[in-house]
Short mmCIF file of C-alpha atoms in Angstrom, two decimals:
data_model
loop_
_atom_site.label_atom_id
_atom_site.label_comp_id
_atom_site.label_asym_id
_atom_site.label_seq_id
_atom_site.Cartn_x
_atom_site.Cartn_y
_atom_site.Cartn_z
CA MET L 1 -39.35 -10.14 20.42
CA GLN L 2 -35.77 -9.16 21.10
CA TYR L 3 -36.32 -5.91 19.18
CA SER L 4 -39.36 -5.06 21.34
CA TYR L 5 -37.35 -5.81 24.47
CA LYS L 6 -34.67 -3.32 23.38
CA ILE L 7 -37.32 -0.65 22.72
CA VAL L 8 -38.84 -1.14 26.18
CA LEU L 9 -35.39 -1.02 27.79
CA SER L 10 -34.53 2.17 25.90
CA VAL L 11 -37.79 3.81 26.98
CA LEU L 12 -37.14 2.84 30.61
CA LEU L 13 -33.63 4.28 30.46
CA VAL L 14 -34.99 7.55 29.09
CA LEU L 15 -37.83 7.77 31.58
CA SER L 16 -35.97 6.55 34.67
CA PRO L 17 -34.52 9.98 35.58
CA LEU L 18 -37.95 11.57 35.20
CA VAL L 19 -39.55 8.83 37.28
CA ALA L 20 -36.87 9.16 39.94
CA LYS L 21 -37.39 12.92 40.07
CA TRP L 22 -41.17 12.49 40.30
CA LEU L 23 -40.78 9.96 43.11
CA ALA L 24 -38.36 12.19 45.02
CA GLN L 25 -40.68 15.18 44.77
CA ASN L 26 -43.72 13.23 45.85
CA VAL L 27 -41.90 11.55 48.74
CA GLY L 28 -40.93 15.02 49.97
CA LYS L 29 -44.44 16.40 49.62
CA THR L 30 -45.91 13.36 51.34
CA LEU L 31 -43.48 13.76 54.22
CA GLY L 32 -44.32 17.46 54.41
CA TRP L 33 -48.06 16.72 54.46
CA TYR L 34 -47.52 14.16 57.23
CA LEU L 35 -45.50 16.60 59.37
CA TRP L 36 -48.03 19.37 58.83
CA ARG L 37 -50.98 17.18 59.83
CA ARG L 38 -49.09 15.71 62.77
CA THR L 39 -48.20 19.09 64.29
CA GLN L 40 -51.56 20.84 63.86
CA PRO L 41 -52.82 19.82 67.33
CA ARG L 42 -49.67 21.25 68.94
CA ARG L 43 -50.11 24.45 66.93
CA HIS L 44 -53.63 24.90 68.32
CA LEU L 45 -52.36 24.26 71.86
CA ILE L 46 -49.52 26.78 71.44
CA LEU L 47 -51.81 29.48 70.08
CA ALA L 48 -54.24 28.90 72.95
CA GLN L 49 -51.37 29.10 75.45
CA VAL L 50 -50.12 32.32 73.85
CA ASN L 51 -53.58 33.89 74.09
CA ALA L 52 -53.88 32.89 77.76
CA GLU L 53 -50.43 34.26 78.61
CA GLU L 54 -51.18 37.48 76.71
CA LYS L 55 -54.33 38.07 78.74
CA GLU L 56 -52.46 37.37 81.97
CA PHE L 57 -49.66 39.70 80.90
CA GLN L 58 -52.09 42.52 80.11
CA VAL L 59 -53.70 42.15 83.54
CA LYS L 60 -50.28 42.41 85.22
CA GLU L 61 -49.42 45.44 83.08
CA ARG L 62 -52.59 47.24 84.16
CA ARG L 63 -51.70 46.54 87.77
CA SER L 64 -48.14 47.81 87.22
CA PRO L 65 -48.44 51.21 85.49
CA LYS L 66 -44.74 51.90 86.05
CA SER L 67 -43.62 49.01 83.90
CA ASP L 68 -40.38 49.74 82.05
CA ASP L 69 -41.49 48.06 78.84
CA GLY L 70 -45.18 48.62 78.43
CA ASP L 71 -45.05 49.99 74.89
CA TRP L 72 -45.79 46.80 72.99
CA GLU L 73 -48.97 48.20 71.48
CA LYS L 74 -47.26 51.41 70.40
CA VAL L 75 -45.86 49.93 67.22
CA GLU L 76 -44.93 52.13 64.33
CA ILE L 77 -46.61 50.95 61.12
CA ASN L 78 -44.10 50.17 58.39
CA THR L 79 -45.74 49.75 54.99
CA VAL L 80 -42.94 47.46 53.81
CA GLY L 81 -44.75 44.58 55.53
CA VAL L 82 -48.04 45.09 53.69
CA ALA L 83 -48.79 42.56 50.98
CA LYS L 84 -49.57 43.79 47.50
CA ASP L 85 -53.14 42.59 47.83
CA GLY L 86 -53.58 44.45 51.11
CA SER L 87 -54.18 41.25 53.09
CA GLN L 88 -52.66 40.49 56.49
CA GLY L 89 -49.30 42.03 55.72
CA ASP L 90 -49.81 44.78 58.28
CA GLN L 91 -49.59 44.97 62.03
CA ASP L 92 -52.43 42.44 62.48
CA TRP L 93 -50.62 39.52 60.83
CA GLN L 94 -51.03 36.54 63.17
CA GLY L 95 -48.82 33.82 61.73
CA VAL L 96 -46.19 31.58 63.28
CA ILE L 97 -42.52 32.35 62.58
CA GLY L 98 -39.97 29.65 63.27
CA PHE L 99 -36.44 30.74 64.21
CA PHE L 100 -33.99 27.85 63.79
CA HIS L 101 -31.25 28.52 66.34
CA PRO L 102 -30.23 25.30 68.17
CA PHE L 103 -27.70 27.15 70.39
CA CYS L 104 -29.83 30.14 71.35
CA ASN L 105 -28.42 30.27 74.89
CA ALA L 106 -24.79 30.59 73.76
CA GLY L 107 -24.58 34.31 74.51
CA GLY L 108 -22.51 35.41 71.48
CA GLY L 109 -22.96 37.91 68.69
CA GLY L 110 -25.14 35.50 66.71
CA GLU L 111 -27.50 35.25 69.64
CA ARG L 112 -27.70 39.04 69.92
CA VAL L 113 -28.88 39.07 66.30
CA LEU L 114 -31.47 36.38 67.04
CA TRP L 115 -32.98 38.19 70.03
CA ALA L 116 -32.89 41.59 68.36
CA ALA L 117 -34.66 40.01 65.36
CA VAL L 118 -37.31 38.49 67.62
CA ARG L 119 -37.81 41.81 69.38
CA ALA L 120 -38.08 43.73 66.10
CA THR L 121 -40.59 41.17 64.83
CA GLN L 122 -42.63 41.38 68.03
CA LYS L 123 -42.68 45.17 67.85
CA ARG L 124 -43.69 45.25 64.21
CA TRP L 125 -46.14 42.32 64.23
CA PRO L 126 -47.29 42.05 67.88
CA ARG L 127 -49.81 39.30 67.08
CA ALA L 128 -47.27 37.00 65.42
CA VAL L 129 -45.94 34.06 67.43
CA CYS L 130 -42.16 33.61 67.43
CA ILE L 131 -41.08 29.99 67.82
CA VAL L 132 -37.43 29.37 68.71
CA TYR L 133 -36.18 25.85 67.98
CA THR L 134 -33.41 25.21 70.50
CA GLY L 135 -31.41 22.33 71.88
CA ASP L 136 -30.76 24.02 75.22
CA HIS L 137 -32.59 21.58 77.46
CA GLY L 138 -32.94 22.38 81.12
CA VAL L 139 -33.22 26.11 80.43
CA THR L 140 -36.72 27.38 81.05
CA LYS L 141 -38.37 30.16 79.13
CA ALA L 142 -38.14 32.49 82.13
CA SER L 143 -34.43 31.86 82.70
CA MET L 144 -33.72 32.17 78.95
CA LEU L 145 -35.41 35.57 78.73
CA GLU L 146 -33.69 36.66 81.93
CA ARG L 147 -30.31 35.77 80.41
CA VAL L 148 -31.18 37.66 77.22
CA GLU L 149 -31.97 40.73 79.29
CA SER L 150 -28.87 40.36 81.44
CA ARG L 151 -26.43 39.58 78.61
CA PHE L 152 -27.76 41.83 75.85
CA ASN L 153 -30.12 44.25 77.59
CA ILE L 154 -32.86 43.13 75.16
CA HIS L 155 -36.38 43.03 76.59
CA LEU L 156 -38.69 40.55 74.87
CA HIS L 157 -42.46 40.19 75.11
CA PRO L 158 -42.88 36.83 76.91
CA PRO L 159 -46.40 35.77 75.79
CA THR L 160 -45.65 35.62 72.05
CA ILE L 161 -42.32 33.79 72.25
CA VAL L 162 -42.30 29.98 72.54
CA PHE L 163 -39.34 27.62 72.89
CA LEU L 164 -39.49 24.16 71.32
CA TYR L 165 -36.74 21.80 72.42
CA LEU L 166 -34.86 19.70 69.88
CA GLN L 167 -33.70 16.20 70.79
CA THR L 168 -31.04 15.71 68.12
CA ARG L 169 -28.68 18.69 68.49
CA HIS L 170 -25.69 16.38 68.85
CA TYR L 171 -25.96 15.72 65.11
CA VAL L 172 -24.59 19.21 64.40
CA LEU L 173 -21.77 19.20 66.95
CA PRO L 174 -18.33 19.16 65.31
CA SER L 175 -17.17 16.59 67.88
CA THR L 176 -19.66 14.12 66.38
CA TYR L 177 -17.68 14.09 63.11
CA PRO L 178 -13.91 13.72 63.59
CA HIS L 179 -13.65 13.47 59.80
CA PHE L 180 -15.65 15.19 57.03
CA THR L 181 -16.90 17.64 59.65
CA LEU L 182 -18.48 20.15 57.25
CA LEU L 183 -20.45 17.47 55.44
CA GLY L 184 -21.37 15.68 58.65
CA GLN L 185 -22.72 18.80 60.34
CA SER L 186 -24.64 19.81 57.23
CA LEU L 187 -26.27 16.41 56.83
CA GLY L 188 -26.85 16.37 60.58
CA SER L 189 -28.78 19.62 60.24
CA LEU L 190 -31.24 17.72 58.02
CA VAL L 191 -31.97 15.46 60.98
CA LEU L 192 -32.30 18.50 63.21
CA ALA L 193 -34.66 20.17 60.73
CA TYR L 194 -36.84 17.04 60.70
CA ASP L 195 -36.79 17.19 64.49
CA ALA L 196 -37.95 20.83 64.37
CA TYR L 197 -40.74 20.14 61.89
CA SER L 198 -41.83 17.15 63.96
CA LEU L 199 -42.46 19.60 66.77
CA LEU L 200 -44.22 22.27 64.71
CA VAL L 201 -44.46 23.32 61.07
CA PRO L 202 -44.35 27.15 61.04
CA ASP L 203 -45.72 29.61 58.47
CA ILE L 204 -42.23 31.07 57.92
CA PHE L 205 -38.95 29.25 58.59
CA ILE L 206 -35.83 31.34 59.28
CA ASP L 207 -32.34 30.00 59.93
CA THR L 208 -30.22 32.39 61.99
CA MET L 209 -27.25 30.09 62.62
CA GLY L 210 -26.00 29.08 59.18
CA TYR L 211 -27.69 25.72 58.58
CA ALA L 212 -28.56 26.13 54.90
CA PHE L 213 -29.30 22.41 54.55
CA ALA L 214 -32.10 22.78 57.10
CA LEU L 215 -33.74 25.33 54.81
CA ALA L 216 -33.32 22.91 51.90
CA PHE L 217 -35.18 20.28 53.94
CA SER L 218 -38.04 22.73 54.41
CA LYS L 219 -38.23 23.45 50.69
CA TYR L 220 -38.08 19.75 49.85
CA CYS L 221 -41.01 18.85 52.13
CA LEU L 222 -43.07 22.03 52.12
CA PRO L 223 -42.03 24.24 49.19
CA GLN L 224 -44.89 26.68 49.83
CA ILE L 225 -43.42 27.76 53.19
CA PRO L 226 -41.21 30.85 52.75
CA THR L 227 -37.67 30.47 54.03
CA GLY L 228 -35.22 33.10 55.18
CA ALA L 229 -31.54 32.97 56.07
CA TYR L 230 -29.47 35.36 58.13
CA VAL L 231 -25.92 34.34 57.21
CA HIS L 232 -23.19 35.26 59.67
CA TYR L 233 -20.48 33.35 57.85
CA PRO L 234 -20.58 31.12 54.74
CA THR L 235 -20.07 27.48 55.67
CA ILE L 236 -17.42 27.39 52.96
CA SER L 237 -15.92 30.21 50.92
CA THR L 238 -13.31 30.91 48.27
CA ASP L 239 -11.07 32.22 51.06
CA MET L 240 -11.32 28.86 52.83
CA LEU L 241 -10.39 27.05 49.63
CA GLY L 242 -7.43 29.39 49.21
CA SER L 243 -6.34 28.85 52.82
CA LEU L 244 -5.22 25.32 51.93
CA ASN L 245 -2.23 26.75 50.06
CA ALA L 246 0.98 26.37 52.03
CA GLU L 247 2.43 29.70 50.85
CA THR L 248 -0.57 32.02 51.20
CA GLY L 249 -2.98 30.13 53.46
CA LYS L 250 -4.37 31.68 56.65
CA GLY L 251 -6.75 30.59 59.38
CA LEU L 252 -7.28 27.22 61.05
CA ASN L 253 -6.58 25.22 57.85
CA ALA L 254 -3.56 27.16 56.65
CA GLY L 255 -1.21 25.02 54.58
CA THR L 256 -3.20 21.77 54.92
CA GLY L 257 -3.54 21.35 51.15
CA LYS L 258 -0.17 19.60 50.74
CA GLY L 259 0.30 15.98 49.67
CA TRP L 260 -2.31 13.41 48.71
CA ARG L 261 -4.37 14.18 51.80
CA GLY L 262 -4.35 17.84 50.91
CA TYR L 263 -5.40 17.01 47.37
CA ALA L 264 -8.27 14.88 48.67
CA LYS L 265 -9.31 17.62 51.09
CA ARG L 266 -9.29 20.18 48.30
CA LYS L 267 -11.54 17.97 46.14
CA TYR L 268 -13.85 17.32 49.08
CA TRP L 269 -14.17 21.04 49.82
CA HIS L 270 -14.89 21.85 46.17
CA LEU L 271 -17.59 19.17 46.09
CA PHE L 272 -19.09 20.50 49.32
CA ALA L 273 -19.02 24.05 47.92
CA ARG L 274 -21.16 22.84 44.99
CA MET L 275 -23.63 21.23 47.40
CA TYR L 276 -23.72 24.38 49.53
CA SER L 277 -24.34 26.51 46.45
CA TRP L 278 -27.20 24.23 45.39
CA VAL L 279 -29.06 24.25 48.72
CA GLY L 280 -28.56 28.00 49.15
CA GLY L 281 -30.11 28.72 45.78
CA ASP L 282 -33.60 27.86 47.05
CA VAL L 283 -33.76 30.30 49.98
CA ASP L 284 -36.43 32.95 49.43
CA VAL L 285 -34.93 35.85 51.42
CA VAL L 286 -31.22 36.05 52.21
CA MET L 287 -29.60 38.48 54.62
CA THR L 288 -25.92 38.75 55.49
CA ASN L 289 -24.20 40.54 58.33
CA SER L 290 -21.48 42.30 56.33
CA SER L 291 -20.25 43.28 52.89
CA TRP L 292 -17.64 40.51 53.10
CA THR L 293 -20.27 37.84 53.75
CA GLN L 294 -22.56 39.30 51.10
CA ALA L 295 -19.86 39.04 48.42
CA HIS L 296 -19.19 35.38 49.23
CA ILE L 297 -22.87 34.39 49.43
CA ARG L 298 -23.59 36.15 46.13
CA SER L 299 -20.73 34.23 44.57
CA LEU L 300 -21.84 30.87 45.98
CA TRP L 301 -25.64 31.11 45.96
CA GLY L 302 -26.20 33.73 43.26
CA PRO L 303 -26.06 31.51 40.13
CA ASN L 304 -28.55 28.96 41.53
CA ARG L 305 -30.81 31.71 42.87
CA ALA L 306 -30.90 33.23 39.40
CA LYS L 307 -31.80 29.86 37.85
CA ARG L 308 -34.65 29.46 40.32
CA ARG L 309 -35.81 33.02 39.71
CA LYS L 310 -35.44 34.26 43.26
CA VAL L 311 -36.47 37.90 43.08
CA SER L 312 -34.87 39.40 46.19
CA ASP L 313 -31.17 40.18 46.22
CA VAL L 314 -28.78 39.18 49.00
CA GLU L 315 -29.13 42.11 51.40
CA VAL L 316 -26.70 43.33 54.06
CA VAL L 317 -28.42 43.73 57.42
CA PHE L 318 -25.73 44.84 59.83
CA PRO L 319 -26.05 43.20 63.27
CA PRO L 320 -27.53 45.32 66.05
CA VAL L 321 -25.18 46.91 68.53
CA ALA L 322 -26.14 48.79 71.69
CA VAL L 323 -24.57 51.97 70.33
CA GLU L 324 -27.03 54.40 71.93
CA GLU L 325 -26.75 52.74 75.34
CA LEU L 326 -22.96 52.82 75.21
CA GLU L 327 -23.00 56.48 74.22
CA GLN L 328 -25.22 57.30 77.20
CA ALA L 329 -23.24 55.16 79.64
CA ILE L 330 -19.72 56.19 78.60
CA SER L 331 -18.70 59.79 78.11
CA LEU L 332 -15.80 60.94 75.94
CA ASP L 333 -14.07 63.89 77.54
CA ASP L 334 -11.02 64.81 79.58
CA THR L 335 -12.57 63.42 82.76
CA SER L 336 -13.33 60.04 81.22
CA GLU L 337 -9.81 59.84 79.82
CA GLN L 338 -8.42 60.06 83.33
CA GLN L 339 -10.52 57.05 84.33
CA ARG L 340 -9.21 54.82 81.56
CA GLU L 341 -6.51 52.28 82.26
CA LYS L 342 -3.86 50.71 80.06
CA VAL L 343 -6.13 47.74 79.39
CA LEU L 344 -6.47 45.77 76.15
CA LEU L 345 -9.95 44.28 75.92
CA TYR L 346 -10.93 41.30 73.73
CA ILE L 347 -14.65 40.40 73.70
CA ALA L 348 -15.19 37.13 71.80
CA GLN L 349 -16.53 33.64 72.39
CA PHE L 350 -13.83 31.17 73.37
CA ARG L 351 -13.82 29.40 70.01
CA PRO L 352 -10.67 28.34 68.10
CA GLU L 353 -11.25 30.69 65.15
CA LYS L 354 -11.26 33.72 67.46
CA ASN L 355 -7.49 33.21 67.74
CA HIS L 356 -7.03 34.16 71.38
CA ALA L 357 -3.56 32.61 71.22
CA LEU L 358 -2.46 35.24 68.70
CA ILE L 359 -3.62 38.02 71.01
CA LEU L 360 -1.82 36.46 74.00
CA ARG L 361 1.41 36.25 72.01
CA SER L 362 1.09 39.81 70.73
CA PHE L 363 0.44 41.03 74.27
CA ALA L 364 3.52 39.13 75.47
CA GLU L 365 5.59 40.98 72.85
CA LEU L 366 4.16 44.29 74.06
CA VAL L 367 4.97 43.43 77.67
CA GLN L 368 8.51 42.45 76.72
CA SER L 369 9.09 45.66 74.74
CA SER L 370 7.67 47.67 77.64
CA ALA L 371 10.11 45.93 80.00
CA ASP L 372 12.97 47.11 77.80
CA LYS L 373 11.70 50.72 78.00
CA PRO L 374 9.78 50.86 81.29
CA THR L 375 7.39 53.71 82.08
CA PRO L 376 4.96 53.99 85.01
CA ALA L 377 1.93 53.75 82.72
CA MET L 378 3.16 50.67 80.83
CA LYS L 379 3.71 48.80 84.10
CA GLU L 380 -0.07 48.80 84.49
CA LEU L 381 -0.62 46.90 81.24
CA LYS L 382 -3.41 44.34 81.37
CA LEU L 383 -5.18 42.07 78.85
CA VAL L 384 -8.81 41.21 79.58
CA LEU L 385 -10.45 38.34 77.66
CA ILE L 386 -14.26 38.25 77.94
CA GLY L 387 -16.27 35.51 76.27
CA SER L 388 -19.04 32.97 76.66
CA VAL L 389 -18.36 29.27 77.28
CA ARG L 390 -20.86 27.10 75.41
CA HIS L 391 -19.73 23.61 76.39
CA SER L 392 -16.87 21.50 77.71
CA ASP L 393 -14.74 22.07 74.60
CA ASP L 394 -14.80 25.82 75.24
CA ALA L 395 -13.98 25.28 78.91
CA THR L 396 -10.98 23.17 77.91
CA ARG L 397 -9.91 25.90 75.49
CA VAL L 398 -9.96 28.49 78.28
CA TYR L 399 -7.80 26.18 80.39
CA ASP L 400 -5.30 25.82 77.53
CA LEU L 401 -5.19 29.59 77.08
CA ARG L 402 -4.42 30.02 80.78
CA LEU L 403 -1.54 27.58 80.36
CA LEU L 404 -0.27 29.57 77.36
CA ALA L 405 -0.42 32.79 79.38
CA HIS L 406 1.66 31.07 82.05
CA GLU L 407 4.21 29.86 79.48
CA LEU L 408 4.47 33.38 78.03
CA LYS L 409 5.06 34.73 81.56
CA ILE L 410 2.12 37.12 81.40
CA LYS L 411 -0.41 35.25 83.56
CA ASP L 412 -0.38 38.02 86.19
CA LYS L 413 -1.38 40.55 83.54
CA VAL L 414 -4.15 38.51 81.86
CA VAL L 415 -7.73 38.33 83.15
CA PHE L 416 -10.22 35.71 81.91
CA ILE L 417 -13.92 36.47 82.38
CA CYS L 418 -16.40 33.80 81.25
CA ASP L 419 -20.10 34.46 80.64
CA ALA L 420 -19.95 38.05 81.81
CA SER L 421 -23.16 40.01 82.35
CA TRP L 422 -23.84 43.15 80.34
CA PRO L 423 -23.13 45.50 83.30
CA GLU L 424 -19.75 43.81 83.77
CA ILE L 425 -18.91 44.16 80.07
CA LEU L 426 -20.01 47.79 80.20
CA ASN L 427 -17.68 48.45 83.09
CA TRP L 428 -14.68 47.08 81.19
CA LEU L 429 -15.61 49.03 78.06
CA ARG L 430 -15.71 52.16 80.18
CA LYS L 431 -12.20 51.82 81.57
CA SER L 432 -10.27 50.02 78.80
CA TRP L 433 -7.95 51.80 76.36
CA ILE L 434 -7.75 49.45 73.36
CA GLY L 435 -10.25 46.97 71.87
CA VAL L 436 -8.79 43.94 70.10
CA ASN L 437 -10.06 41.45 67.52
CA GLY L 438 -7.76 38.64 66.33
CA MET L 439 -9.97 36.50 64.10
CA TRP L 440 -8.99 36.09 60.46
CA ASN L 441 -11.93 36.88 58.18
CA GLU L 442 -14.25 37.75 61.03
CA HIS L 443 -17.65 37.87 59.34
CA PHE L 444 -18.64 41.14 61.02
CA GLY L 445 -17.47 41.91 64.54
CA ILE L 446 -20.15 43.15 66.94
CA GLY L 447 -17.52 43.44 69.65
CA VAL L 448 -15.51 45.81 67.46
CA VAL L 449 -18.51 48.11 67.02
CA GLU L 450 -18.98 48.03 70.81
CA TYR L 451 -15.36 49.10 71.15
CA GLN L 452 -15.97 52.04 68.85
CA ALA L 453 -19.23 53.10 70.49
CA ALA L 454 -17.48 52.97 73.87
CA GLY L 455 -14.63 55.08 72.52
CA LEU L 456 -11.91 52.42 72.53
CA ILE L 457 -9.14 52.46 69.95
CA SER L 458 -9.58 49.30 67.88
CA VAL L 459 -6.76 47.03 66.74
CA VAL L 460 -8.24 44.35 64.47
CA ASN L 461 -7.23 41.64 62.05
CA ASP L 462 -6.59 43.01 58.57
CA SER L 463 -9.44 41.02 56.99
CA GLY L 464 -13.19 40.45 56.84
CA GLY L 465 -15.88 42.69 58.27
CA PRO L 466 -13.71 44.63 60.76
CA LYS L 467 -11.48 45.73 57.90
CA GLU L 468 -14.13 46.37 55.22
CA ASP L 469 -17.10 47.70 57.20
CA ILE L 470 -16.09 48.82 60.70
CA VAL L 471 -12.53 50.04 61.27
CA VAL L 472 -12.45 52.34 58.26
CA GLU L 473 -11.57 55.96 57.72
CA PHE L 474 -14.30 58.27 58.93
CA ASP L 475 -14.59 62.02 58.85
CA GLY L 476 -11.15 62.32 57.28
CA GLY L 477 -9.21 60.22 59.76
CA PRO L 478 -8.59 56.64 61.00
CA THR L 479 -10.78 54.95 63.58
CA GLY L 480 -8.26 52.27 64.56
CA TYR L 481 -5.51 49.97 63.29
CA HIS L 482 -5.26 46.79 61.19
CA ALA L 483 -2.76 44.01 61.92
CA THR L 484 -1.92 40.47 60.84
CA SER L 485 0.93 38.93 62.84
CA ALA L 486 1.64 39.04 66.56
CA SER L 487 4.36 41.62 65.90
CA ASP L 488 1.93 43.74 63.86
CA PHE L 489 -0.56 43.72 66.72
CA ALA L 490 2.11 44.56 69.29
CA ALA L 491 3.32 47.49 67.14
CA ALA L 492 -0.27 48.76 66.77
CA TYR L 493 -0.78 48.60 70.55
CA SER L 494 2.37 50.64 71.06
CA GLN L 495 1.29 53.18 68.46
CA ALA L 496 -2.13 53.54 70.06
CA PHE L 497 -0.61 54.05 73.50
CA SER L 498 1.87 56.62 72.13
CA LEU L 499 -0.77 58.96 70.66
CA SER L 500 -1.01 62.37 72.27
CA ALA L 501 -4.02 63.15 74.45
CA GLN L 502 -5.52 65.28 71.67
CA GLU L 503 -4.97 62.59 69.01
CA THR L 504 -6.40 59.91 71.29
CA ILE L 505 -9.66 61.71 72.07
CA ALA L 506 -10.05 62.68 68.39
CA MET L 507 -9.75 59.04 67.28
CA ARG L 508 -12.17 57.89 69.98
CA ARG L 509 -14.77 60.44 68.82
CA ARG L 510 -14.38 59.50 65.15
CA ALA L 511 -14.86 55.83 66.08
CA ARG L 512 -18.02 56.61 68.04
CA LEU L 513 -19.52 58.60 65.17
CA SER L 514 -18.67 55.78 62.77
CA ALA L 515 -20.46 53.27 65.05
CA LYS L 516 -23.78 55.05 64.56
CA ARG L 517 -24.13 53.08 61.32
CA PHE L 518 -24.79 49.94 63.36
CA THR L 519 -27.53 50.90 65.79
CA GLU L 520 -30.33 48.60 66.97
CA GLU L 521 -32.81 50.92 65.27
CA ALA L 522 -31.03 50.55 61.91
CA PHE L 523 -31.05 46.76 62.29
CA ALA L 524 -34.75 46.66 63.20
CA SER L 525 -35.65 48.75 60.15
CA ARG L 526 -33.73 46.51 57.74
CA TRP L 527 -34.88 43.30 59.42
CA THR L 528 -38.58 44.16 59.27
CA ALA L 529 -38.21 45.11 55.60
CA GLN L 530 -36.99 41.59 54.83
CA MET L 531 -39.59 40.02 57.13
CA GLY L 532 -42.22 41.95 55.18
CA ARG L 533 -41.12 40.14 52.02
CA LEU L 534 -41.52 36.77 53.73
CA ILE L 535 -44.98 37.66 55.01
CA ALA L 536 -45.97 38.80 51.52
CA LEU L 537 -44.94 35.34 50.27
CA VAL L 538 -47.11 33.71 52.94
CA ASN L 539 -50.10 35.73 51.73
CA ARG L 540 -49.31 35.01 48.08
CA ASN L 541 -48.89 31.27 48.67
CA GLY L 542 -52.14 31.12 50.64
CA ILE L 543 -50.65 29.27 53.61
CA PRO L 544 -53.45 28.53 56.12
#
């Protein structure tokens, strides 16, 4: 009897992991089936609403022949989107695409990517419905689209875009997790993903904000739904792990790896990196915004993607920048040079990692050195900081930066502009001399490309996307300067201001030519190619 008991116990021990795995898989599939069934009525209502709005829109268009954006049916056919079996991969595909972007009204570079992606999708697949999962309550569809047009000059097709409002966005706010913030936000995104799928289960689920765990939730519940990720910045990277070192660390966590707390933090980050690598390995189509981000995502997600036989590689899809519009609006000649002022312009959201304090200190050094050797032109020095304010934390940060400007005795030379409209930004790009970026390991730097397209001389942090992809040598000469410390930045400003008129205009023109690599057209082409792969997966998986 005792022998039989041991055999049964041994069998249970062997089978328990298999049983646990089977239970976990079936719990996920059951939850997915429940969410899909639950949201089908809302799907039918949304599609009916879209059809009604489309008909109403077409009637208005016929009554307004002078409409500025009546070319929605003139869509160029791109065969990348056609499925191998020839089924609904073309212009007539009518599925539902979910864009997971809880802060879609933030007004930063990530939001420009979102709206340009939606527009490119609408142009390529005009019958598809684009669902945006957002936590921006109190903002109507009309006001959201109006802000998109005002801030980014992106015109969307209203009938086929739908906003679904999340109730649990606070679960991904860093303020919710004073400790273990990375883990807390990532687990919180699971709650937010459940919230999204409780509203509607889409045919394709795309994360455009960096919530890889939300995509893992989708795969756990509904593995047949294709997932896509546009990664602006890896949640954790080898550079972040290295930043803990006291001697060589940089960024917000520089030198925090000392002592027992530092040791614990290092272990925690390594464990989180393994979790991040695991969830990222299941994403079907992965896009990154720069070569720097691509290298880190390949390193983190690549091994697990290979194990799970993900066919597509991690592709760089540079963010869209209004290069053509800037070229048309801002001329580069002797006349335009006379209109420029000795203004340093920094366009960036008021977030801690953007390192506005570094730029204020570097500008203070420049002002001090100019006071020692005064010239009429240098007396006109001005620093303009333009950025969006997402919430009260950002507003407090702006207040603290104003205090710092006062302490540095440069408050009369610093201008803060919050939530500027596109025409206002364009005006400052037209008359500024230097464009600045102070963030360490900036993932890409849309603002830097805008500087180049507008003809500004860029002074950027010697790291990340601005260093590797944007401010590079072009046509045999430099397109700007790299810097690290406040003194480095101040020296670069002085060097840029000291260039001769001929050298200045030559650098501006090289920078503008270099910026042509990042046009909205180039983004749309690369985006639709990756979308085509996701649609092909929908057709292959037979999603209804």
